[in-house]
PDB file of C-alpha atoms in Angstrom:
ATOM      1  CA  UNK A   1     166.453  41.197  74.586  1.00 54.00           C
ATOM      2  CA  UNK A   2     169.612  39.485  72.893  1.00 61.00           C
ATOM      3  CA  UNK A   3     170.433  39.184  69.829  1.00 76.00           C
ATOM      4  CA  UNK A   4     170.941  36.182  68.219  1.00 87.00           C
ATOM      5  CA  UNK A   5     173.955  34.549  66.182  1.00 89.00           C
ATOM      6  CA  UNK A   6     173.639  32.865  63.007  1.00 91.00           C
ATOM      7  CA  UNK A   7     173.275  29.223  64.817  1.00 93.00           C
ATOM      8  CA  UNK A   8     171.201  30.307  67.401  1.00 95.00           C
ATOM      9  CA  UNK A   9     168.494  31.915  64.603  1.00 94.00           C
ATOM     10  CA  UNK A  10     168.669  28.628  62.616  1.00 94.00           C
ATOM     11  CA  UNK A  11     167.868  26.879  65.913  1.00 96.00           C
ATOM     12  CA  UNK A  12     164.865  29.061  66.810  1.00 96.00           C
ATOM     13  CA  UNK A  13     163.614  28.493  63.137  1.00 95.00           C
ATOM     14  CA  UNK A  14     163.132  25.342  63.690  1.00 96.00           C
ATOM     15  CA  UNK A  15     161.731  24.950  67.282  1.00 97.00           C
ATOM     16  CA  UNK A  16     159.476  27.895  65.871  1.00 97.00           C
ATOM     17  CA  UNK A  17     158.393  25.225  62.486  1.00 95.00           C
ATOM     18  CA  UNK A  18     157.776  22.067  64.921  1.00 94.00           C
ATOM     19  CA  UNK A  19     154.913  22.071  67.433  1.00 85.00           C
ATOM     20  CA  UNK A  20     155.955  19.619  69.179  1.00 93.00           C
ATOM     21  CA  UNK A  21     159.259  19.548  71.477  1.00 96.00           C
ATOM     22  CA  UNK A  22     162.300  18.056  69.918  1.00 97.00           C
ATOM     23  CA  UNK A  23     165.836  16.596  71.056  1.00 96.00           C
ATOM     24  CA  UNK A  24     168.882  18.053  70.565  1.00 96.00           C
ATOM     25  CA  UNK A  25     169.595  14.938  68.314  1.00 96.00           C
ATOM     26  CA  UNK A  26     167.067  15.533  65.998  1.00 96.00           C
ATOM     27  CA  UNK A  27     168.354  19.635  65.853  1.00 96.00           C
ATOM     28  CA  UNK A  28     171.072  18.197  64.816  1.00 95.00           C
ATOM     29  CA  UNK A  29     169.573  16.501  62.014  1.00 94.00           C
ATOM     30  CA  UNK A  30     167.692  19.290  61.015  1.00 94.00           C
ATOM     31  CA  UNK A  31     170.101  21.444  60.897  1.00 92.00           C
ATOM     32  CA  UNK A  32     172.759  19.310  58.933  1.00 89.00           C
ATOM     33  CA  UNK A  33     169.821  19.596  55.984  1.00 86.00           C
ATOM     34  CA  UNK A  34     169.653  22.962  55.981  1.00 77.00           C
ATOM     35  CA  UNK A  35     172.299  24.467  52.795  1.00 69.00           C
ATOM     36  CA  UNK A  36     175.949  25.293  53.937  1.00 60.00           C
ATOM     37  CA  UNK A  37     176.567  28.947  53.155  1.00 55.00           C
ATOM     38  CA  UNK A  38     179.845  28.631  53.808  1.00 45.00           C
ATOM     39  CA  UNK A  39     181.919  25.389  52.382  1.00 43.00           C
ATOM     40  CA  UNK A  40     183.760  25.347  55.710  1.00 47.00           C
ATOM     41  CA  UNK A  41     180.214  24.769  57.368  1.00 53.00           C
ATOM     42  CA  UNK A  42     180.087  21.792  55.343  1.00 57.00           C
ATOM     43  CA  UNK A  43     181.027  19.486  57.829  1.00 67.00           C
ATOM     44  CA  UNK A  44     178.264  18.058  60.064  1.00 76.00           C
ATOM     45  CA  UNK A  45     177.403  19.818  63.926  1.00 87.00           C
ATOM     46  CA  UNK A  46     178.596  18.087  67.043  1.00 92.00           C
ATOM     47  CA  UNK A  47     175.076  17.277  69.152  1.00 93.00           C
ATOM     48  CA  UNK A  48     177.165  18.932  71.776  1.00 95.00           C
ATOM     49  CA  UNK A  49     177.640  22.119  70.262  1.00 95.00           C
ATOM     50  CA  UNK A  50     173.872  22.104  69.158  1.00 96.00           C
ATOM     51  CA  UNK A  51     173.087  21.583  73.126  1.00 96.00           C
ATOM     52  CA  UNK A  52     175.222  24.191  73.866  1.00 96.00           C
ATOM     53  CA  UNK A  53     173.555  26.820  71.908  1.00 96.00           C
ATOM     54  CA  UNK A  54     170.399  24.986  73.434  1.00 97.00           C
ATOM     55  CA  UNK A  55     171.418  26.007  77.143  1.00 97.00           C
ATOM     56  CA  UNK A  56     172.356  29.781  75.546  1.00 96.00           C
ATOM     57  CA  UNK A  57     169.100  30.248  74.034  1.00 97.00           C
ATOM     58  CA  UNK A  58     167.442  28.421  77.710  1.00 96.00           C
ATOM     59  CA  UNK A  59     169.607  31.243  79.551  1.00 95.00           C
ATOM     60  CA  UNK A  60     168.333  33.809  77.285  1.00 93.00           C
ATOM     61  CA  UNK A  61     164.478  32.861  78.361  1.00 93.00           C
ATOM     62  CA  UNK A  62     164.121  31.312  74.648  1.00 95.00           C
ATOM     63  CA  UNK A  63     163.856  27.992  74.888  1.00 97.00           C
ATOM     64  CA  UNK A  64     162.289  25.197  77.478  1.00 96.00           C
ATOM     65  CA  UNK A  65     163.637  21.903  78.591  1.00 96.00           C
ATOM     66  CA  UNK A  66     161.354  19.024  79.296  1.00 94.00           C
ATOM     67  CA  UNK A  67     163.483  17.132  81.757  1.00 90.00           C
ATOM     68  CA  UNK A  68     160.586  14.490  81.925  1.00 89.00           C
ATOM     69  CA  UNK A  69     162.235  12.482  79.675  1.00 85.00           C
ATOM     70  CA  UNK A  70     165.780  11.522  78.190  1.00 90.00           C
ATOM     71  CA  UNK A  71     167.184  12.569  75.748  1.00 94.00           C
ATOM     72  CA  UNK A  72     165.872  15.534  77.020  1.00 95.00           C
ATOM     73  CA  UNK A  73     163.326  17.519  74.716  1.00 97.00           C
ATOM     74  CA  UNK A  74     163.323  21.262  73.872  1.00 97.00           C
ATOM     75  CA  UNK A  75     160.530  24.131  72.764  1.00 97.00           C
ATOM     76  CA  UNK A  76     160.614  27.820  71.940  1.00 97.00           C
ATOM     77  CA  UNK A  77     158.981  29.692  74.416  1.00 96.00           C
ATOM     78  CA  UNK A  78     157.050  31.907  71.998  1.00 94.00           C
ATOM     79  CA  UNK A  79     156.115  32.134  68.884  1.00 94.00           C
ATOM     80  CA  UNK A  80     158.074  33.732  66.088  1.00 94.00           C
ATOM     81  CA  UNK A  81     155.744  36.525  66.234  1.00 94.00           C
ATOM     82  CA  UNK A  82     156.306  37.252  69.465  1.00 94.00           C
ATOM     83  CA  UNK A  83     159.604  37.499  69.516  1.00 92.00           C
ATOM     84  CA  UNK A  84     159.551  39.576  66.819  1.00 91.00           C
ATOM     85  CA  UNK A  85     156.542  42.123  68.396  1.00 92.00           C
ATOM     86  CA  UNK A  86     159.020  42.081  71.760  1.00 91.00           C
ATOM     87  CA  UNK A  87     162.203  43.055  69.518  1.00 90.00           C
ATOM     88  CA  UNK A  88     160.312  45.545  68.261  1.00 90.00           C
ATOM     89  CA  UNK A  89     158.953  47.049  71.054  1.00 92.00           C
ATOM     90  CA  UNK A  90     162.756  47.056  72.482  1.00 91.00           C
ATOM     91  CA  UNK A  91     163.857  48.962  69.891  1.00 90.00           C
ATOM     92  CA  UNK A  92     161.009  51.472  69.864  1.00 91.00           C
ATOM     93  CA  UNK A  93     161.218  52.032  73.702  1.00 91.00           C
ATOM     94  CA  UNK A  94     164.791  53.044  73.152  1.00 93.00           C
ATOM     95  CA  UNK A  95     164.163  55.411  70.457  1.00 92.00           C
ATOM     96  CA  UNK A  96     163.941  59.087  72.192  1.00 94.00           C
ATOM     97  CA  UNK A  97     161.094  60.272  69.584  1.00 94.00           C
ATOM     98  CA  UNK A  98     159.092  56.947  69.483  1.00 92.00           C
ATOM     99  CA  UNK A  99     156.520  59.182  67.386  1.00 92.00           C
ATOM    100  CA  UNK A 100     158.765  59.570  64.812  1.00 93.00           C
ATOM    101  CA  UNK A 101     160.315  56.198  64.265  1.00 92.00           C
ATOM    102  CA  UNK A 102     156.984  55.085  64.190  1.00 90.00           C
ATOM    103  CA  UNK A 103     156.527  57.638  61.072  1.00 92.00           C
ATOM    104  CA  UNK A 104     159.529  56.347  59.626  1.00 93.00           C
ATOM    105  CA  UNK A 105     158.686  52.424  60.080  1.00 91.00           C
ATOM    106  CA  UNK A 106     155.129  53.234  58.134  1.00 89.00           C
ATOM    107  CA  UNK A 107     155.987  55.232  55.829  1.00 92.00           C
ATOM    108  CA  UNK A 108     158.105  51.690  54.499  1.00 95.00           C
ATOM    109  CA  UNK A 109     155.594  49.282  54.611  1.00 93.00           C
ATOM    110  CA  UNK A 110     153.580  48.312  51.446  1.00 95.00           C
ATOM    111  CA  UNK A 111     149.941  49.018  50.766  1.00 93.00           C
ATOM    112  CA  UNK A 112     148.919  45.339  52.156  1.00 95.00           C
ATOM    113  CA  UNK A 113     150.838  46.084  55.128  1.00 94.00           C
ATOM    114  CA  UNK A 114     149.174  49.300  55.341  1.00 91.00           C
ATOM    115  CA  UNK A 115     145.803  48.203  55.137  1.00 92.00           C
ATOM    116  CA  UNK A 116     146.694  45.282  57.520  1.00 93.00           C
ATOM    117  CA  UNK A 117     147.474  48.369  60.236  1.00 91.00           C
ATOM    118  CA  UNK A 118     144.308  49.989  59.714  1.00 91.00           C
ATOM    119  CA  UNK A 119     142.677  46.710  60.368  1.00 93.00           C
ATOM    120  CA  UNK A 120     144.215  46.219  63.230  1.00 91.00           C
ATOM    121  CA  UNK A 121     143.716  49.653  64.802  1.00 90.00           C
ATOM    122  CA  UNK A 122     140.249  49.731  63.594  1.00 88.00           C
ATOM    123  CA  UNK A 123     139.678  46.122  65.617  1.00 68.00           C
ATOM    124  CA  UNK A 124     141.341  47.351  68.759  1.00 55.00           C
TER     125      UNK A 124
END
């Protein structure tokens, strides 16, 4: 799975907050809102660099186009939490003692997050 730059994340954040699809124009919106770490991000995103990260993301089995309609309309193809569960499961599959990364990884989560685990296990 690829990892994703700094535009690309803020992207996915926000196909990941809307349920519905959006346009690249209103990505472009959204993301002019968001606070400019950097003053030199200041300035405002060209729509056509926000559909260019758009077509990244669609090449990196991300993101859908609806080409129903123009302007066309795009959608994350999972959830947050999916990604995130698939990420992880890349990096544990590469690990060459998955037994003891998974040690590692819950031996750093809190009590909540603990208990959340046991639930889970318990359920499955």
């Amino acid at each position: 799975m690829a990892t994703l730059g700094e535009l690309e994340r803020a992207v996915m954040d926000l196909l990941w907050a809307h349920q519905e699809a959006i346009t690249a124009n209103v990505l472009r919106d959204l993301l002019s809102q968001r606070p400019a770490e950097v003053e030199a991000e200041a300035r405002p995103l060209a729509v056509t660099t926000v559909l260019t990260v758009l077509s990244r993301l669609e090449k990196k089995g991300l993101v859908e186009r609806e080409r129903a309609s123009r302007p066309h309309r795009y959608r994350a193809v999972t959830s947050r939490e999916e990604h995130t569960a698939e990420l992880m499961m890349e990096v544990l599959g590469s690990a060459p003692d998955r037994e003891a990364v998974l040690a590692r990884f819950i031996g750093t989560v809190s009590a909540g997050e603990a208990e959340t685990l046991r639930n889970l296990l318990g359920h499955s």
